[in-house]
Every structure is written in C-alpha cells, then in structure tokens.
One Martini backbone bead per residue (centre of mass of N, CA, C, O) as a GRO file, in nm:
protein
  244
    1MET     BB    1   0.054   0.065  -0.024
    2ARG     BB    2   0.301   0.262   0.007
    3ARG     BB    3   0.411   0.226  -0.302
    4GLY     BB    4   0.147   0.350  -0.420
    5GLY     BB    5   0.167   0.645  -0.283
    6ARG     BB    6   0.432   0.735  -0.416
    7ARG     BB    7   0.345   0.724  -0.716
    8ARG     BB    8   0.119   0.927  -0.704
    9ALA     BB    9   0.283   1.178  -0.586
   10ALA     BB   10   0.494   1.244  -0.817
   11PRO     BB   11   0.298   1.380  -1.024
   12VAL     BB   12   0.215   1.606  -0.851
   13LEU     BB   13   0.490   1.734  -0.790
   14GLY     BB   14   0.552   1.794  -1.095
   15LEU     BB   15   0.328   1.979  -1.145
   16LEU     BB   16   0.393   2.191  -0.949
   17LEU     BB   17   0.667   2.261  -1.058
   18LEU     BB   18   0.556   2.356  -1.330
   19ALA     BB   19   0.379   2.572  -1.232
   20VAL     BB   20   0.597   2.748  -1.107
   21LEU     BB   21   0.800   2.786  -1.362
   22THR     BB   22   0.583   2.909  -1.517
   23GLY     BB   23   0.510   3.158  -1.342
   24LEU     BB   24   0.815   3.273  -1.343
   25VAL     BB   25   0.842   3.314  -1.646
   26TRP     BB   26   0.596   3.510  -1.677
   27TYR     BB   27   0.709   3.713  -1.486
   28LEU     BB   28   0.977   3.795  -1.619
   29ALA     BB   29   0.848   3.882  -1.888
   30TRP     BB   30   0.686   4.115  -1.761
   31GLN     BB   31   0.910   4.273  -1.616
   32ARG     BB   32   1.051   4.339  -1.912
   33LEU     BB   33   0.817   4.488  -2.041
   34ALA     BB   34   0.767   4.700  -1.799
   35THR     BB   35   1.063   4.807  -1.846
   36PRO     BB   36   1.208   5.070  -1.953
   37VAL     BB   37   1.390   5.134  -2.246
   38PRO     BB   38   1.653   5.310  -2.310
   39SER     BB   39   1.723   5.559  -2.513
   40THR     BB   40   1.952   5.592  -2.790
   41ARG     BB   41   1.875   5.875  -2.824
   42THR     BB   42   1.977   6.221  -2.879
   43ARG     BB   43   1.873   6.502  -2.716
   44SER     BB   44   1.850   6.821  -2.786
   45ALA     BB   45   1.908   7.105  -2.658
   46VAL     BB   46   1.707   7.365  -2.547
   47VAL     BB   47   1.775   7.711  -2.633
   48VAL     BB   48   1.704   8.008  -2.459
   49THR     BB   49   1.706   8.321  -2.601
   50PRO     BB   50   1.700   8.625  -2.492
   51THR     BB   51   1.537   8.914  -2.562
   52ALA     BB   52   1.654   9.212  -2.632
   53GLU     BB   53   1.578   9.518  -2.543
   54VAL     BB   54   1.489   9.818  -2.685
   55PRO     BB   55   1.539  10.110  -2.619
   56GLN     BB   56   1.360  10.385  -2.547
   57ARG     BB   57   1.294  10.679  -2.697
   58PRO     BB   58   1.277  10.987  -2.617
   59THR     BB   59   1.018  11.222  -2.623
   60ALA     BB   60   0.997  11.532  -2.819
   61VAL     BB   61   0.853  11.848  -2.789
   62PHE     BB   62   0.797  12.115  -3.004
   63LEU     BB   63   0.731  12.470  -2.925
   64GLY     BB   64   0.642  12.733  -3.170
   65ASP     BB   65   0.776  12.866  -3.449
   66SER     BB   66   0.931  12.900  -3.750
   67TYR     BB   67   1.196  12.795  -3.624
   68VAL     BB   68   1.086  12.526  -3.544
   69GLN     BB   69   0.949  12.451  -3.827
   70GLY     BB   70   1.194  12.552  -4.040
   71ARG     BB   71   1.228  12.814  -4.138
   72GLY     BB   72   1.517  12.824  -4.402
   73ALA     BB   73   1.564  12.544  -4.417
   74SER     BB   74   1.642  12.297  -4.660
   75ALA     BB   75   1.538  12.083  -4.416
   76PRO     BB   76   1.417  11.935  -4.163
   77SER     BB   77   1.697  11.814  -4.067
   78SER     BB   78   1.815  12.134  -4.060
   79ARG     BB   79   1.671  12.210  -3.802
   80TRP     BB   80   1.719  12.254  -3.498
   81SER     BB   81   1.547  12.053  -3.358
   82SER     BB   82   1.641  11.812  -3.499
   83LEU     BB   83   1.941  11.842  -3.430
   84VAL     BB   84   1.892  11.802  -3.124
   85ALA     BB   85   1.731  11.535  -3.119
   86GLY     BB   86   1.972  11.369  -3.286
   87GLU     BB   87   2.185  11.425  -3.046
   88ARG     BB   88   2.011  11.321  -2.801
   89GLY     BB   89   1.793  11.073  -2.890
   90TRP     BB   90   1.524  11.200  -3.003
   91ASP     BB   91   1.177  11.179  -3.047
   92GLU     BB   92   1.029  11.389  -3.273
   93VAL     BB   93   0.781  11.658  -3.196
   94ASN     BB   94   0.657  11.903  -3.432
   95LEU     BB   95   0.470  12.201  -3.320
   96GLY     BB   96   0.527  12.417  -3.514
   97LEU     BB   97   0.421  12.780  -3.578
   98GLY     BB   98   0.396  13.029  -3.776
   99GLY     BB   99   0.358  13.343  -3.608
  100THR     BB  100   0.394  13.247  -3.310
  101GLY     BB  101   0.317  13.264  -2.959
  102TYR     BB  102   0.216  13.308  -2.657
  103VAL     BB  103  -0.013  13.511  -2.797
  104ALA     BB  104   0.046  13.481  -3.089
  105THR     BB  105  -0.124  13.445  -3.376
  106SER     BB  106  -0.219  13.292  -3.691
  107GLY     BB  107  -0.196  13.230  -4.052
  108PRO     BB  108  -0.113  13.167  -4.388
  109GLU     BB  109   0.158  13.368  -4.375
  110GLY     BB  110   0.273  13.191  -4.128
  111CYS     BB  111   0.150  12.862  -4.123
  112GLY     BB  112  -0.077  12.811  -4.370
  113LEU     BB  113  -0.335  12.837  -4.227
  114ASP     BB  114  -0.607  12.996  -4.110
  115PHE     BB  115  -0.525  12.884  -3.793
  116CYS     BB  116  -0.315  12.970  -3.543
  117PRO     BB  117  -0.206  12.905  -3.206
  118SER     BB  118  -0.094  12.951  -2.941
  119VAL     BB  119   0.122  12.818  -2.731
  120GLU     BB  120  -0.069  12.810  -2.487
  121ALA     BB  121  -0.286  12.635  -2.683
  122GLN     BB  122  -0.067  12.380  -2.702
  123VAL     BB  123  -0.048  12.222  -2.469
  124ALA     BB  124  -0.247  11.988  -2.493
  125ALA     BB  125  -0.101  11.856  -2.742
  126ALA     BB  126   0.165  11.797  -2.600
  127VAL     BB  127   0.036  11.623  -2.365
  128ALA     BB  128  -0.085  11.394  -2.539
  129ARG     BB  129   0.220  11.265  -2.616
  130ALA     BB  130   0.375  11.196  -2.356
  131PRO     BB  131   0.628  11.336  -2.288
  132ASP     BB  132   0.985  11.371  -2.176
  133VAL     BB  133   1.002  11.633  -2.357
  134VAL     BB  134   0.998  11.991  -2.341
  135VAL     BB  135   1.021  12.264  -2.604
  136VAL     BB  136   1.011  12.605  -2.546
  137ALA     BB  137   1.014  12.848  -2.840
  138GLY     BB  138   1.046  13.203  -2.841
  139GLY     BB  139   0.864  13.550  -2.882
  140GLN     BB  140   0.921  13.743  -3.104
  141ASN     BB  141   0.593  13.762  -3.177
  142ASP     BB  142   0.559  13.942  -2.891
  143PHE     BB  143   0.688  14.224  -2.932
  144THR     BB  144   0.426  14.384  -2.996
  145PRO     BB  145   0.235  14.299  -2.778
  146TYR     BB  146   0.427  14.401  -2.534
  147GLN     BB  147   0.378  14.704  -2.598
  148ASP     BB  148   0.067  14.705  -2.557
  149ASP     BB  149   0.086  14.418  -2.311
  150PRO     BB  150   0.297  14.296  -2.094
  151GLU     BB  151   0.113  14.141  -1.899
  152ALA     BB  152  -0.007  13.930  -2.104
  153VAL     BB  153   0.283  13.814  -2.187
  154ASP     BB  154   0.361  13.723  -1.893
  155ALA     BB  155   0.122  13.543  -1.834
  156ALA     BB  156   0.135  13.349  -2.065
  157ILE     BB  157   0.417  13.245  -2.004
  158ALA     BB  158   0.347  13.133  -1.722
  159ALA     BB  159   0.113  12.945  -1.801
  160THR     BB  160   0.282  12.753  -2.004
  161PHE     BB  161   0.463  12.641  -1.764
  162GLU     BB  162   0.256  12.546  -1.556
  163GLN     BB  163   0.080  12.353  -1.724
  164LEU     BB  164   0.315  12.161  -1.789
  165ARG     BB  165   0.403  12.078  -1.510
  166ARG     BB  166   0.128  11.981  -1.405
  167GLN     BB  167   0.077  11.772  -1.660
  168LEU     BB  168   0.411  11.730  -1.641
  169PRO     BB  169   0.597  11.631  -1.391
  170GLY     BB  170   0.820  11.417  -1.537
  171ALA     BB  171   0.924  11.626  -1.726
  172ARG     BB  172   1.141  11.792  -1.941
  173LEU     BB  173   1.209  12.135  -1.931
  174ILE     BB  174   1.249  12.370  -2.208
  175ALA     BB  175   1.369  12.711  -2.239
  176VAL     BB  176   1.366  12.921  -2.514
  177GLY     BB  177   1.429  13.202  -2.622
  178PRO     BB  178   1.432  13.483  -2.796
  179SER     BB  179   1.501  13.608  -3.113
  180THR     BB  180   1.712  13.819  -3.340
  181THR     BB  181   1.809  13.998  -3.649
  182ARG     BB  182   1.860  14.221  -3.454
  183ALA     BB  183   1.912  14.428  -3.236
  184VAL     BB  184   1.924  14.425  -2.917
  185GLY     BB  185   1.649  14.513  -2.725
  186ALA     BB  186   1.417  14.594  -2.461
  187VAL     BB  187   1.194  14.387  -2.558
  188ALA     BB  188   1.362  14.142  -2.590
  189GLU     BB  189   1.459  14.128  -2.298
  190ALA     BB  190   1.201  14.113  -2.162
  191VAL     BB  191   1.100  13.843  -2.299
  192ASP     BB  192   1.330  13.690  -2.176
  193ALA     BB  193   1.279  13.732  -1.878
  194ASP     BB  194   1.030  13.602  -1.865
  195VAL     BB  195   1.110  13.324  -1.942
  196ARG     BB  196   1.329  13.279  -1.716
  197THR     BB  197   1.130  13.300  -1.479
  198ALA     BB  198   0.935  13.086  -1.562
  199ALA     BB  199   1.132  12.854  -1.560
  200ALA     BB  200   1.230  12.872  -1.253
  201ALA     BB  201   0.932  12.822  -1.132
  202VAL     BB  202   0.932  12.494  -1.262
  203GLY     BB  203   1.232  12.387  -1.332
  204ALA     BB  204   1.333  12.494  -1.598
  205GLN     BB  205   1.529  12.516  -1.875
  206TYR     BB  206   1.743  12.760  -1.981
  207VAL     BB  207   1.792  12.951  -2.301
  208SER     BB  208   1.995  13.199  -2.450
  209LEU     BB  209   1.983  13.411  -2.772
  210LEU     BB  210   2.128  13.683  -2.656
  211GLU     BB  211   2.375  13.568  -2.475
  212PRO     BB  212   2.446  13.615  -2.727
  213ASN     BB  213   2.377  13.671  -3.032
  214VAL     BB  214   2.319  13.389  -3.222
  215ILE     BB  215   2.273  13.577  -3.492
  216ALA     BB  216   2.417  13.621  -3.777
  217PRO     BB  217   2.403  13.820  -4.055
  218GLY     BB  218   2.495  13.580  -4.276
  219THR     BB  219   2.209  13.409  -4.180
  220VAL     BB  220   2.014  13.604  -4.304
  221LEU     BB  221   1.742  13.634  -4.495
  222PRO     BB  222   1.592  13.838  -4.719
  223ASP     BB  223   1.338  13.883  -4.520
  224GLY     BB  224   1.488  13.947  -4.214
  225ALA     BB  225   1.352  13.676  -4.020
  226HIS     BB  226   1.543  13.447  -4.129
  227VAL     BB  227   1.736  13.134  -4.142
  228ASP     BB  228   1.990  12.949  -4.243
  229ASP     BB  229   2.156  12.657  -4.194
  230ALA     BB  230   2.373  12.817  -4.001
  231GLY     BB  231   2.147  12.938  -3.801
  232HIS     BB  232   2.044  12.655  -3.698
  233ARG     BB  233   2.300  12.558  -3.589
  234ALA     BB  234   2.366  12.770  -3.382
  235ILE     BB  235   2.119  12.718  -3.228
  236ALA     BB  236   2.175  12.430  -3.155
  237ASP     BB  237   2.451  12.471  -3.035
  238ARG     BB  238   2.335  12.647  -2.788
  239VAL     BB  239   2.150  12.443  -2.663
  240LEU     BB  240   2.332  12.211  -2.626
  241ALA     BB  241   2.536  12.342  -2.435
  242ALA     BB  242   2.284  12.408  -2.212
  243VAL     BB  243   2.181  12.077  -2.279
  244PRO     BB  244   2.306  11.773  -2.176
   0.00000   0.00000   0.00000
C-alpha cells in the first residue's frame, strides 16, 4: 500500500513544480516588458535665448514759431529742433507753427493754415503726446503785443510753463528764449527775462539766444526774419551747449 502511495504523489509534485516554473517564467517576461528601455537616441537640448529689449528713445515735443517749424532750413533735418533731437537721441514731435508766440496767433502767411493758435493754447496738444521732454521756444512774435500789453504777454508765458509742469510733472522742460535778426533791444530783453523767470518758477532749463545774440548777420535770409542752415545750426549748438 505504501509503494502505491509514493507512485501517486510523484506525478502531483511534478505538476506543482511545472506550474511554479511556468509562473516564474511568465513573471520574468512581464517584468521585462514593463521595465522601460532607455532610449539610445540623443535629444538635443533646447536653448532659449532671451530677446534683448531695445531701449525706448525719449519723446521730445517742440513748441514754438517758424524757427521751430523749420522756416529757412533747406530740409526738416536741418532745422535746429531736429538737429538737437538727433544729437540727444530723442524722437522729435514738432508742433512749431510760424507766426505764433505765447499770445500771438497766426494765419496763412505765417503758418500756412487759416488759423494757428498761440503757444499757450497748444499745451494740450503737447500733453496729449505724453512726452519725456518738452522744448518751448520763441517769443519774438510777441514783441509787438508786448509793447501794447506787457502784462498779458508775461501772464501767457508764465501760464504756459505752469500748465506744462502741472500736467507733465515728470517731464523735462526746456525754455528757449526769443531770438532776433536785429540788434538786441529793450523789448527783446524784457520778453527774454519773462521766459527766464517763468522757467525758473517751474524748474525748467533755460537757454538764452540773446546773450550773446546767436544770429549772425550773414545767416539772415532776404526776408530779414529767418535764417539759413548755418543759422539753424548756430541755434542748435547754443541749445546743445546749455542742455547736456
């Protein structure tokens, strides 16, 4: 009886061993499939180069008369305002209107339009450009009004710079006094003094074109009122020397 029992147990143990080995084989095969195989491909690194920002150039608005507008210059690039803006690295916005002043207005003969407002009335247009720099130049067209009502001219000059400073508190303000193609007289000196005082009151830089007179006789055009390229260059050099 015992011998028969051993014979029957042997096949059972063999089957158990076969089942264990089969399971082990399947487990090892599954493990091999589940384990990720490292890629033999080399991925190129993506290098992100930051884009360098181009510094923004300051915007400079120029207010004034025909000299600012560029009358007498052979090209806009030769007018004194453009020469100054170019050398200082400013983007120029030229709002010059011939025949105008702090109180003086103009028309077709002066500015080429039916009506051109005074410099004081153009403050809003300058502020609208949100400039970094505002250059206000002129006053020679106010010489005649000054003889009739000096207080009105004085008030308009002061109001122009007060409005600019109030509405553009962070802007750089530059006041360029009047010029003259004639000998410097008492009226020219008085208007120039008003510009100097108004500029000082609001912390604006002041540039005199009368001390000494920047306009040389040889640069004056036949109309007696304007200057050529050399005259514009002389004004630009005076402003650049006074405004670092």
